[in-house]
Tab-separated table of C-alpha atoms in Angstrom:
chain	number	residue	atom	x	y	z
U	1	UNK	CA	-35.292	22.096	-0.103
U	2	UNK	CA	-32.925	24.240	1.888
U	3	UNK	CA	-30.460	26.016	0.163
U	4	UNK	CA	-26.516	25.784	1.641
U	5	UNK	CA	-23.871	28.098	1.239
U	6	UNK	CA	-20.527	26.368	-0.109
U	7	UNK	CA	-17.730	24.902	1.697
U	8	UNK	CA	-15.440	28.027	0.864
U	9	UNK	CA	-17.843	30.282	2.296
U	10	UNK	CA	-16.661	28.641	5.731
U	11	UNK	CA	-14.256	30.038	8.066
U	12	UNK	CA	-11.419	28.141	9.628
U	13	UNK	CA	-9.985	30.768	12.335
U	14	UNK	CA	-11.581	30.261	15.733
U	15	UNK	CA	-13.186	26.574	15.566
U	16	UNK	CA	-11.265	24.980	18.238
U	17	UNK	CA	-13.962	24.217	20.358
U	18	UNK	CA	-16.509	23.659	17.057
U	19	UNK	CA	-17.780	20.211	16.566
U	20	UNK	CA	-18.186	19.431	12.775
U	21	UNK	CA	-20.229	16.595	11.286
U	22	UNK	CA	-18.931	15.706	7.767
U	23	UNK	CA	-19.708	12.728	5.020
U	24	UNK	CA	-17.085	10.846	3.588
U	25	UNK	CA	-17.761	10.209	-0.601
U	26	UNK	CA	-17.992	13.907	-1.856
U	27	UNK	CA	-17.279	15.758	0.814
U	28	UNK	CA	-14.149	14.632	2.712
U	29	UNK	CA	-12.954	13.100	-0.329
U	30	UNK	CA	-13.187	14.534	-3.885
U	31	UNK	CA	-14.561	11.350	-5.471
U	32	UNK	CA	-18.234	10.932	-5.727
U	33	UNK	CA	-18.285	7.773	-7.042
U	34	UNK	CA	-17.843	4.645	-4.662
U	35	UNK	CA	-16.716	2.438	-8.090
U	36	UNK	CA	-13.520	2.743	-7.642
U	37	UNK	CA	-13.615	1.467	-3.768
U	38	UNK	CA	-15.918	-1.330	-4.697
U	39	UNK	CA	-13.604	-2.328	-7.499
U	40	UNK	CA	-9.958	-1.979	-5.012
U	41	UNK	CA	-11.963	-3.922	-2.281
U	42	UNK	CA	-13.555	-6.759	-4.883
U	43	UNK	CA	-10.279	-7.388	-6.396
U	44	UNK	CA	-8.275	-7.209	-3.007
U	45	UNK	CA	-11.018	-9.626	-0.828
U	46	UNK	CA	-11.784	-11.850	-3.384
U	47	UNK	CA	-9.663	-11.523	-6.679
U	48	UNK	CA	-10.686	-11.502	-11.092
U	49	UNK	CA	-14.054	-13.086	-10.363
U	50	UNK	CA	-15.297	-10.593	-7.700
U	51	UNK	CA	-14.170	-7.925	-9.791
U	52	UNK	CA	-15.734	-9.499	-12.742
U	53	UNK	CA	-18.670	-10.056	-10.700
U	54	UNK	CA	-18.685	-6.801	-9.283
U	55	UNK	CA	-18.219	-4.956	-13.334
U	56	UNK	CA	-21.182	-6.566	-14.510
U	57	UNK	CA	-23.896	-5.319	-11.783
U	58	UNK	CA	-22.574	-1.940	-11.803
U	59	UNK	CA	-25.278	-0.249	-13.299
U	60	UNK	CA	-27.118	-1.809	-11.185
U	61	UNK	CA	-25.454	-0.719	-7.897
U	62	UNK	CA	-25.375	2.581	-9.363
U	63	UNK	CA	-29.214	3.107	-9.264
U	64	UNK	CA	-29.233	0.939	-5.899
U	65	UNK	CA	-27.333	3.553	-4.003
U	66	UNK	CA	-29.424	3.087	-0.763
U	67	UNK	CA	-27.957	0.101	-0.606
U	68	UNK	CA	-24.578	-0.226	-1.101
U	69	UNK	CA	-21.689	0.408	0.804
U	70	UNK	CA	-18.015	0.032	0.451
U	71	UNK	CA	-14.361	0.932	1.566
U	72	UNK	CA	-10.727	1.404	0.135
U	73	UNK	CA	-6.951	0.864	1.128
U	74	UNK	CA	-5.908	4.120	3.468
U	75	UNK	CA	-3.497	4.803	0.637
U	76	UNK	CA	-6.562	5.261	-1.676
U	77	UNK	CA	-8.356	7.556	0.495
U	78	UNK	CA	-5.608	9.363	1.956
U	79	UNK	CA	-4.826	10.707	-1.998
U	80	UNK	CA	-8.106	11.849	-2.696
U	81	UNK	CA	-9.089	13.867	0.260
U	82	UNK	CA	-10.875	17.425	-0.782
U	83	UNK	CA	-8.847	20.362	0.386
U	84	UNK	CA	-11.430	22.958	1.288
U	85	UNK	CA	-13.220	20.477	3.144
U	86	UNK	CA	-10.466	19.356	5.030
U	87	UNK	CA	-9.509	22.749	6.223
U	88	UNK	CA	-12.885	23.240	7.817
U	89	UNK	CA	-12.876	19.650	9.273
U	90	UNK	CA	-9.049	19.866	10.892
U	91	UNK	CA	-9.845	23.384	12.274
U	92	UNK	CA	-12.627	22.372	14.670
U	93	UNK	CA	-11.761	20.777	17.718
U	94	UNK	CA	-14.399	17.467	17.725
U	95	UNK	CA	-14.481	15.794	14.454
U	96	UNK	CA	-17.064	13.260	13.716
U	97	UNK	CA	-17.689	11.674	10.272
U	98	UNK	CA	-20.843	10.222	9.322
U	99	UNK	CA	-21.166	8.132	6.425
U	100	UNK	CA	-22.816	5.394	4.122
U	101	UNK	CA	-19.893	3.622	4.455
U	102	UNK	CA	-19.238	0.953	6.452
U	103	UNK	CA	-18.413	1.845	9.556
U	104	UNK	CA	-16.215	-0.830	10.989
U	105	UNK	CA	-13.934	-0.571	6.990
U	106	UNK	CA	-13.404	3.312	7.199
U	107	UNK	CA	-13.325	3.868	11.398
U	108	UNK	CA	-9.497	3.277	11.279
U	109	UNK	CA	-8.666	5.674	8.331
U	110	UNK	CA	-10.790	8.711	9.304
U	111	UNK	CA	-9.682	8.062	13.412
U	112	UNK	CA	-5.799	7.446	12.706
U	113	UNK	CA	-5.702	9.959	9.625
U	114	UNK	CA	-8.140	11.972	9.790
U	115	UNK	CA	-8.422	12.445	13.991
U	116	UNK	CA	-11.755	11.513	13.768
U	117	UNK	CA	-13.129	11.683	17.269
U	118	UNK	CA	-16.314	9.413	16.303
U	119	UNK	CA	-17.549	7.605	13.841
U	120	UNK	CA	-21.256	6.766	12.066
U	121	UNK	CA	-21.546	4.341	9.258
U	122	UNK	CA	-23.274	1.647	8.271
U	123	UNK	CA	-23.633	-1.121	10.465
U	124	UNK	CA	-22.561	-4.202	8.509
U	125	UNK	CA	-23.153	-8.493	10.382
U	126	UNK	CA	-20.274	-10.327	11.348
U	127	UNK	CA	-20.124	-14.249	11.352
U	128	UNK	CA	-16.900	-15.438	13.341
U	129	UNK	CA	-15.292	-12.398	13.222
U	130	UNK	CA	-15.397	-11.995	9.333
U	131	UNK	CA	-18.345	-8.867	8.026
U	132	UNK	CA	-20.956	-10.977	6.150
U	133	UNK	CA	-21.728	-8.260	4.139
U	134	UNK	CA	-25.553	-7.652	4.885
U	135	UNK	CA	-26.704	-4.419	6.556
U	136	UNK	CA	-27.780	-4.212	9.917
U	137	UNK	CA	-30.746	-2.250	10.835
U	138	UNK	CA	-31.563	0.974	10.545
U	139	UNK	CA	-29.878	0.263	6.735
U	140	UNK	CA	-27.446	2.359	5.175
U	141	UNK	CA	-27.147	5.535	6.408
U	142	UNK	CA	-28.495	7.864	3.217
U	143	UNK	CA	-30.809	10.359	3.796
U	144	UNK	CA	-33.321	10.194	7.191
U	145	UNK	CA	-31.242	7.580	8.479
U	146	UNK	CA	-27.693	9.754	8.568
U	147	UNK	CA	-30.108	12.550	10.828
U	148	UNK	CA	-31.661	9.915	12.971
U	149	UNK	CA	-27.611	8.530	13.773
U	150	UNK	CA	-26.430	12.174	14.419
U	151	UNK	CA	-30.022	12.887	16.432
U	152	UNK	CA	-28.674	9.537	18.346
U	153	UNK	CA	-25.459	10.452	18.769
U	154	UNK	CA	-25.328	14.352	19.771
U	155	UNK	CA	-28.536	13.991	21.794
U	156	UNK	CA	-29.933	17.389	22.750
U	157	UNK	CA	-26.249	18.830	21.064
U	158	UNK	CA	-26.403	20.570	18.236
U	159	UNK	CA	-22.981	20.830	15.862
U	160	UNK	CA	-22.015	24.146	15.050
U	161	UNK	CA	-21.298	22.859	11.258
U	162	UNK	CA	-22.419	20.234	9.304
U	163	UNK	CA	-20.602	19.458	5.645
U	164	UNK	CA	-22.533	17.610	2.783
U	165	UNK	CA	-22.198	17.684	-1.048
U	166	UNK	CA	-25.239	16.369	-2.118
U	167	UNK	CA	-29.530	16.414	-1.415
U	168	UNK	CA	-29.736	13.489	0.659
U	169	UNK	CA	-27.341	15.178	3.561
U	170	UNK	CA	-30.017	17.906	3.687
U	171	UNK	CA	-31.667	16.119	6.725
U	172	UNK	CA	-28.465	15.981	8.987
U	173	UNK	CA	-27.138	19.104	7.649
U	174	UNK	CA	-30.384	20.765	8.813
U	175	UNK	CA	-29.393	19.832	12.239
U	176	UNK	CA	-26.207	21.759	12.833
U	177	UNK	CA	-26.227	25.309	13.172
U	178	UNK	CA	-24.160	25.932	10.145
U	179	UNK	CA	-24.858	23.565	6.838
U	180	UNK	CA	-22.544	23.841	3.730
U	181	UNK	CA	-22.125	22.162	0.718
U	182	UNK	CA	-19.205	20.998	-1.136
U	183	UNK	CA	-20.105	21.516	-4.771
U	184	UNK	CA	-18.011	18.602	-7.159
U	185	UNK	CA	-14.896	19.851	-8.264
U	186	UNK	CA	-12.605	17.421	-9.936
U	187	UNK	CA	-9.940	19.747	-10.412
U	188	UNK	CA	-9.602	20.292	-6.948
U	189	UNK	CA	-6.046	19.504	-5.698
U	190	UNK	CA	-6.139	16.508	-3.192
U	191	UNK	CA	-4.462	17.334	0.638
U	192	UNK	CA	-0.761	16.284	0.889
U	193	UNK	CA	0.078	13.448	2.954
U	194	UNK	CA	2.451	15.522	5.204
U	195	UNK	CA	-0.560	17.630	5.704
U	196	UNK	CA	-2.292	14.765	7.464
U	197	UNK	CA	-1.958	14.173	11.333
U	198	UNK	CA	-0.448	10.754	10.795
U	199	UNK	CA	1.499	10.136	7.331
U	200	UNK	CA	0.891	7.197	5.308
U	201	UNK	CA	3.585	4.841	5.343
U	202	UNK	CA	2.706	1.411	4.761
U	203	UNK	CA	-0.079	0.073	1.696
U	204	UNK	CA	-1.123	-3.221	1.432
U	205	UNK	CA	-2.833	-4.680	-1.797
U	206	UNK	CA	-2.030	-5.357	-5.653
U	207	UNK	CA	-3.989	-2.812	-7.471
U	208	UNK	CA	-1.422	0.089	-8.578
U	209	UNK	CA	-4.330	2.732	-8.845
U	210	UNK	CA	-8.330	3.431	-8.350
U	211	UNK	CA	-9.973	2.141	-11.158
U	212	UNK	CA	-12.646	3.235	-12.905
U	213	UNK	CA	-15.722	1.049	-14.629
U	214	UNK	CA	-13.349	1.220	-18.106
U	215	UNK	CA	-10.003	0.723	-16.534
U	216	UNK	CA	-11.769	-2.392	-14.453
U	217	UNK	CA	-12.713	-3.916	-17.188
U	218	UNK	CA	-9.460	-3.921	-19.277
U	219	UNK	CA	-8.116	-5.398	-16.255
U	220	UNK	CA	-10.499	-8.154	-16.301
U	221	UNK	CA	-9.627	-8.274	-19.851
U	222	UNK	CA	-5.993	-7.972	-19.728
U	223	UNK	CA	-5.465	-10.618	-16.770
U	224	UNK	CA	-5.694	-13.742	-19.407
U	225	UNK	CA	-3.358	-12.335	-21.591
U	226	UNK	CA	-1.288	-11.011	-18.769
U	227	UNK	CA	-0.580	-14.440	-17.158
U	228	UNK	CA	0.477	-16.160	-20.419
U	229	UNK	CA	3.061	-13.376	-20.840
U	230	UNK	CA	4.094	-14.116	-17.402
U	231	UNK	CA	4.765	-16.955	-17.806
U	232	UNK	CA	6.610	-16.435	-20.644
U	233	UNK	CA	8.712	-14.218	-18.553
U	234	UNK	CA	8.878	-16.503	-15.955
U	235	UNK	CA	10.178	-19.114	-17.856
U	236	UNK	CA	13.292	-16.750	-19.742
U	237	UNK	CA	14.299	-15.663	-16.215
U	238	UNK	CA	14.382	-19.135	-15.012
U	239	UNK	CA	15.895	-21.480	-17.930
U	240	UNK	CA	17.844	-18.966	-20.098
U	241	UNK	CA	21.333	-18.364	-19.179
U	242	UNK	CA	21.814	-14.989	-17.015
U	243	UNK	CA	23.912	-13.495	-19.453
U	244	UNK	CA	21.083	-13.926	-22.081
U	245	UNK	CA	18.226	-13.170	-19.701
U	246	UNK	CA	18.553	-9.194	-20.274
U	247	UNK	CA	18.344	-9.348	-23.892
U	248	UNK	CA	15.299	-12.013	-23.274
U	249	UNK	CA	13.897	-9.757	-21.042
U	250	UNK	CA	14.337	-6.598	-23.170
U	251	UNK	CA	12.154	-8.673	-26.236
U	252	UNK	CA	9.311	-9.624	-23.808
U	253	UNK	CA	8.533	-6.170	-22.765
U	254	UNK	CA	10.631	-5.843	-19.361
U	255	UNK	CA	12.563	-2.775	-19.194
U	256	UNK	CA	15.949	-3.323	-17.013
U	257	UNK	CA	18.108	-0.055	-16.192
U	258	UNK	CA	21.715	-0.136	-15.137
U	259	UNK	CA	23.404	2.907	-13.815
U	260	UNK	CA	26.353	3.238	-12.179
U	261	UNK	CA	29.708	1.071	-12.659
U	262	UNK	CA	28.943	-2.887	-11.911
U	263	UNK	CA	32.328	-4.532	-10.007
U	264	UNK	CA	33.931	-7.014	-11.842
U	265	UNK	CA	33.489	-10.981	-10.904
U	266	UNK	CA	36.017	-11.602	-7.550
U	267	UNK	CA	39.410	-13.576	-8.951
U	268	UNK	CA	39.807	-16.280	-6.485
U	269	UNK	CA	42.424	-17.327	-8.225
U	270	UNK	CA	44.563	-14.495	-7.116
U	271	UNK	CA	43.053	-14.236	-3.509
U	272	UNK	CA	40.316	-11.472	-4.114
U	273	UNK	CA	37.229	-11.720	-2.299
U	274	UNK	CA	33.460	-11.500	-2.810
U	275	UNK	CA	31.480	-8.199	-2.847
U	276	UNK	CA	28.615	-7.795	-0.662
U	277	UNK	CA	25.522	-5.984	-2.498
U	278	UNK	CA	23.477	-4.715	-0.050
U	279	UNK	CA	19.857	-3.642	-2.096
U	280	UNK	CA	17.065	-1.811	-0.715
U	281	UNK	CA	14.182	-3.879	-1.236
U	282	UNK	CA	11.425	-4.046	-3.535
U	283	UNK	CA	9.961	-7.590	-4.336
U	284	UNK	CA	11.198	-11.100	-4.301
U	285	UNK	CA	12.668	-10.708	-7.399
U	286	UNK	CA	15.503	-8.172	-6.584
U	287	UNK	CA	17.994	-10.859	-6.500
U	288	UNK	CA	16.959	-11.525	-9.773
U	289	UNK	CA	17.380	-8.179	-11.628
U	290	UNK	CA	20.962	-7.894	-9.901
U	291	UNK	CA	21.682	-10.231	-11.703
U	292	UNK	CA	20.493	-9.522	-14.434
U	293	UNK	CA	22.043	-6.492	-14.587
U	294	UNK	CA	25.561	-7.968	-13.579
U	295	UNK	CA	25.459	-10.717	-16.400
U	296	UNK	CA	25.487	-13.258	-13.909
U	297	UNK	CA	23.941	-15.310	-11.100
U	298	UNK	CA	25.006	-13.985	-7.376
U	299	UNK	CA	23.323	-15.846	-3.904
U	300	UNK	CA	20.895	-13.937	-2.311
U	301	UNK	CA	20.109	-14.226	1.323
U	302	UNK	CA	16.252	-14.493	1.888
U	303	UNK	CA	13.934	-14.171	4.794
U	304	UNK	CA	10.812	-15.783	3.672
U	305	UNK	CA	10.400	-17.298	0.697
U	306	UNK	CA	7.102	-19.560	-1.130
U	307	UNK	CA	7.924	-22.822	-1.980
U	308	UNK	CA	6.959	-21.838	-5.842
U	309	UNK	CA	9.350	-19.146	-5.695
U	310	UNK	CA	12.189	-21.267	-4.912
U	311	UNK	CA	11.179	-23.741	-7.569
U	312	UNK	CA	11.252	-20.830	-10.474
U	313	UNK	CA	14.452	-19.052	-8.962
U	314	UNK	CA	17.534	-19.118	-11.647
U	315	UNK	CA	19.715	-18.770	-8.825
U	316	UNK	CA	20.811	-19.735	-5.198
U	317	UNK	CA	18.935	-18.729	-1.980
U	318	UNK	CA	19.818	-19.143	1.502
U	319	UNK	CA	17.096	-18.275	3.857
U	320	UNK	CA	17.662	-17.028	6.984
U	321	UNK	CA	16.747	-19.277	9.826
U	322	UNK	CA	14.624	-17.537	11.827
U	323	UNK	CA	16.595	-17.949	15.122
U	324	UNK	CA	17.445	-14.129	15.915
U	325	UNK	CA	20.901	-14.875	17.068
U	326	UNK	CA	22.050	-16.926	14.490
U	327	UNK	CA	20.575	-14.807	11.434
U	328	UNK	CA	22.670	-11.995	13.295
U	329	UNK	CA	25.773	-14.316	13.563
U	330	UNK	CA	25.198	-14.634	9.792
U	331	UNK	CA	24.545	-11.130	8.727
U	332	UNK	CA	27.531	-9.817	10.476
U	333	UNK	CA	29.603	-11.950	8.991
U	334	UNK	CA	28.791	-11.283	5.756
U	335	UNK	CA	29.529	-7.394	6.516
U	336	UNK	CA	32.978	-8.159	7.290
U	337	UNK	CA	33.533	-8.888	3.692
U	338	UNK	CA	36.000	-6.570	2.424
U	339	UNK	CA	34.052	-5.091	-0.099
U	340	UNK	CA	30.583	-3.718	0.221
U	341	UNK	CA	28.496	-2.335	-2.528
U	342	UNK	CA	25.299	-0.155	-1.779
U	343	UNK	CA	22.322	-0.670	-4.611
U	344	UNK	CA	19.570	1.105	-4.666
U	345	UNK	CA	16.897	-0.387	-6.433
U	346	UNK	CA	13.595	1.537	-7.796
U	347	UNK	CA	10.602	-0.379	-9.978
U	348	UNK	CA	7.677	0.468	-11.567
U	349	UNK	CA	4.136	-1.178	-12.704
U	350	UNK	CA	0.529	0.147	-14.147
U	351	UNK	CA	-1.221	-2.634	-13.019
U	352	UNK	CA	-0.384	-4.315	-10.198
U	353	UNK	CA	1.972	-4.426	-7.474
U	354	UNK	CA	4.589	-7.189	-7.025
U	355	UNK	CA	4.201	-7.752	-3.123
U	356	UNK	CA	2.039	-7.960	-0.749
U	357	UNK	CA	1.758	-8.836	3.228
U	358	UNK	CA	-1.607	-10.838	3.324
U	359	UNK	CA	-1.528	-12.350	-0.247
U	360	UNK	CA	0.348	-15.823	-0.883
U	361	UNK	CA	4.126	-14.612	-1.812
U	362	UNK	CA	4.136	-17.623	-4.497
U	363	UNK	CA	2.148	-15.214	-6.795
U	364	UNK	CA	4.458	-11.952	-6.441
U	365	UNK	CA	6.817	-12.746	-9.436
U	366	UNK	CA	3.608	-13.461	-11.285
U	367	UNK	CA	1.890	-9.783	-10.380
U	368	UNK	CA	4.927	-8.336	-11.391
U	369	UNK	CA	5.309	-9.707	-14.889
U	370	UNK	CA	1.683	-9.236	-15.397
U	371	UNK	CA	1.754	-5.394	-15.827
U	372	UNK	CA	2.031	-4.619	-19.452
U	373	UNK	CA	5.726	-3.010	-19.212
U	374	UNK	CA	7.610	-3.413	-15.907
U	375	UNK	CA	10.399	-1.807	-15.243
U	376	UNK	CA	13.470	-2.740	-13.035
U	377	UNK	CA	16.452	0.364	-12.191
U	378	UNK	CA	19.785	-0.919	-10.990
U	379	UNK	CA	21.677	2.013	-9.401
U	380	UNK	CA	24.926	0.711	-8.124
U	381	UNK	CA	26.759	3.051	-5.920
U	382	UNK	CA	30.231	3.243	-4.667
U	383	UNK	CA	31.724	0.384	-2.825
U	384	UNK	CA	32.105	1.655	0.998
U	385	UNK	CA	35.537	2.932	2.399
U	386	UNK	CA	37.474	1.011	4.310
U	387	UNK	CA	37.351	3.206	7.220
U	388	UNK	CA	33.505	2.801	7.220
U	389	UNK	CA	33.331	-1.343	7.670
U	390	UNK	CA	33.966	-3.474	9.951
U	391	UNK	CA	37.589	-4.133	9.530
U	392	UNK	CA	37.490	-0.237	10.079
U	393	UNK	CA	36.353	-0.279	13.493
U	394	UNK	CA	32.612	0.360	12.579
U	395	UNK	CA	30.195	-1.743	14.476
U	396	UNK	CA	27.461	-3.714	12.138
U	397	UNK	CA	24.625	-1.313	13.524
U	398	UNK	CA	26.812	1.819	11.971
U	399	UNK	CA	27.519	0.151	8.831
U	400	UNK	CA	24.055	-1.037	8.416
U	401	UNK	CA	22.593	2.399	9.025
U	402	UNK	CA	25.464	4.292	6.716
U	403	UNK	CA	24.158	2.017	3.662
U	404	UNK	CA	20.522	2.766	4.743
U	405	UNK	CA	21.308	6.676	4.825
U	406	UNK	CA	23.245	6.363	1.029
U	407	UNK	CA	20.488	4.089	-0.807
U	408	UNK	CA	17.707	6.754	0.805
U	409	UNK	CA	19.904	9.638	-0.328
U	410	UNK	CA	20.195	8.233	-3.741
U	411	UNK	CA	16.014	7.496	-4.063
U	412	UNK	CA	15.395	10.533	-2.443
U	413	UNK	CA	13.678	8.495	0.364
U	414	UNK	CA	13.180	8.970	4.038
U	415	UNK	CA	15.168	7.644	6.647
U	416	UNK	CA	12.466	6.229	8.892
U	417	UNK	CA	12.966	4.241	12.869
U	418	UNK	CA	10.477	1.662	11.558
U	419	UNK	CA	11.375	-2.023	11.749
U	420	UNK	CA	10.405	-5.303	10.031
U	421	UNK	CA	7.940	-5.898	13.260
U	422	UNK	CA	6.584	-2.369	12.747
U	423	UNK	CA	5.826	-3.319	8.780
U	424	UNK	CA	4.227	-6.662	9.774
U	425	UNK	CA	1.723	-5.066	12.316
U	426	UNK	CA	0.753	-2.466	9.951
U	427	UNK	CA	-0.057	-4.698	7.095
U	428	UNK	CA	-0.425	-8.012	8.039
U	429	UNK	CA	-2.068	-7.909	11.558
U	430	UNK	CA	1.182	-9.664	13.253
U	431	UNK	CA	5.134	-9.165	13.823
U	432	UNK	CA	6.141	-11.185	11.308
U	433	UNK	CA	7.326	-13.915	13.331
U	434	UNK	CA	6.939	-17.475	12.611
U	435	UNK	CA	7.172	-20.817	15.083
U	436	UNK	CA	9.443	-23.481	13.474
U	437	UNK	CA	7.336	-26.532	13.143
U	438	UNK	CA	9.967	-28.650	14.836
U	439	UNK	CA	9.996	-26.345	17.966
U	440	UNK	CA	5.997	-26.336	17.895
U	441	UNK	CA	6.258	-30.597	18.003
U	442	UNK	CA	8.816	-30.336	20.504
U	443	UNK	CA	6.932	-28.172	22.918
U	444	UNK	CA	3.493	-30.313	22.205
């Protein structure tokens, strides 16, 4: 077998005009194992039972590796990328990743991310536009097959380096005029995002972290239980008074955090009137914890909301309406109210995430109160200055972005030019607009 030098034995000053040929599991990223990608992409695509399914022929994949393949949210990938390797990979000038992967689930991380300039993986079937999941020929590219794809690829071209981190990249490695391995290194710090040619922004998807084969299966363990505490959740958010719901909430394991001074209930007996809270945005249940954490029920004005979600809501919605001039008409009203309150809100969860773009929304509240101790903070910040409103002169645009600039301030977040549109593209394959039903009949 021939014998490679390691990946820090590599220079990284005058590869501009290198080509570099690199694998993916081991080598771009630190992970080795493809687990935790099955297990993010079982539970995403097709839920408990996949996972389940999945769990139980994992020892069995493991020996199979010739012929598996797999993939992973951008998020996951992007937080586990090996440093040393990516300084010899972002130094050359053409970039090409080859990988047992498939191709057509990791082409749009490692192009977008990564600057990949090509891409060889596993060719995987599609039926209707959807991957069937079987293998097209030559197989999964492991061993012989990864050298015949970069003999069919570069031609008569040889790369100047190839980067592998285990025996079976020996034959494509052999190919390039420089071969190094990446030897496994757990401790390895992973590349910062803001080290990558395009940050990552948006994630899709309910799992909170990769999980291993031990942490899958307490999942699949914990989901039963989970649900009936839900539930249970559900139901003292929904029928308890508000005023009791903290206390309620507080017994059943959800943590609620208030800081800052709450304003007092408006007195319209003496002509005061209402306070705008204007929240940055979490899940569907925002409305909820504010709330919760005032000690009583306040409106909320909603976008899109599941028909489920309306059903278990303890308090008042009014949805938007979808027509762009009216919802403005609407939303600019409500900032002339003479008193607008900023709150930033921040939660957390082990398990699973309470939102998603693709998912049905009816089941958010439900992946919330599913991780074991969810956590809700309430920050609410000073109510805005006259002079900084609308009766102030301000236009709605300036008072929307002031609020945006204080809540990002106060969460340490970044101010970013990104719309709703932008979000919806990203995640959900679409701009997040929807045809009324009446208009659709109208126009048929």
């Amino acid at each position: 077998m021939v014998s490679f030098p390691t990946v820090d034995k590599c220079a990284s000053i005058g590869k501009e005009k290198h080509s570099v040929v690199a694998d993916m599991d081991g080598t771009l990223l630190r992970g080795r194992s493809s687990f935790p990608y099955f297990a993010l992409l079982s539970f995403e695509g097709g839920g408990i039972f996949r996972l389940l399914f999945l769990l139980l022929n994992s020892p069995l994949a493991g020996l199979l590796y010739y012929f598996v393949s797999e993939s992973a949210g951008i998020k996951f990938y992007s937080n586990d990328l090996q440093s040393e390797s990516w300084r010899v990979f972002s130094s050359c000038g053409k970039r090409c990743a080859l990988t047992a992967n498939p191709r057509i689930m990791v082409e749009a991380f490692l192009k977008d991310f990564l600057g990949a300039d090509l891409v060889l993986g596993t060719e995987i079937s599609t039926y209707k536009g959807r991957a069937t999941g079987f293998v097209q020929s030559p197989a999964v590219l492991v061993g012989k097959n990864k050298a015949d794809a970069l003999k069919k690829a570069f031609g008569e071209t040889q790369p100047e380096i190839g980067l592998g981190d285990r025996h079976t990249d020996a034959p494509f490695m052999a190919l390039c005029k420089e071969g190094y391995i990446v030897p496994p290194k757990p401790e390895v710090e992973a590349v910062t995002t803001d080290k990558l040619p395009k940050p990552v922004i948006f994630h899709d998807g309910r799992l909170v972290q990769k999980r291993t084969p031990l942490s899958a299966l307490l999942i699949v363990l914990w989901i039963p239980i989970g649900f009936i505490l839900a539930c249970l959740r559900i139901a003292a958010g929904s029928l308890l008074p508000i005023p009791m719901v903290y206390y309620a909430f507080w017994t059943l394991g959800v943590r609620v955090t208030i800081k800052g001074t709450p304003p007092p209930p408006a007195k319209k007996s003496i002509g005061q009137s209402g306070v705008l809270f204007v929240c940055s945005h979490r899940t569907l249940l925002d409305p909820i914890f504010l709330s919760t954490a005032l000690g009583r029920p306040i409106p909320a004005v909603t976008y899109s909301l599941s028909r489920l979600s309306e059903i278990i809501s303890p308090i008042k919605t009014v949805r938007l309406s979808r027509d762009r001039a009216a919802d403005a008409s609407m939303i600019k009203k409500l900032l002339e109210e003479d008193e607008l309150v900023p709150v930033a809100m921040v939660n957390r969860m082990s398990m699973f995430h309470g939102t998603t773009a693709r998912g049905w929304k009816g089941m958010d509240p439900f992946y919330f109160f599913m991780n074991p101790g969810p956590a809700y903070e309430v920050t609410f910040l000073n109510k805005l200055p006259p002079e900084l409103t609308l009766s102030g002169g301000k236009s709605s645009h300036e008072v929307a972005n002031y609020i945006q600039r204080v809540i990002a301030a106060t969460l340490s977040y970044e101010c970013t030019s990104f719309t709703r549109g932008d979000k919806c593209r990203a995640l959900a394959g679409n701009d997040g607009n929807v045809v009324e039903k009446t208009k659709v009949q109208a126009n048929e």
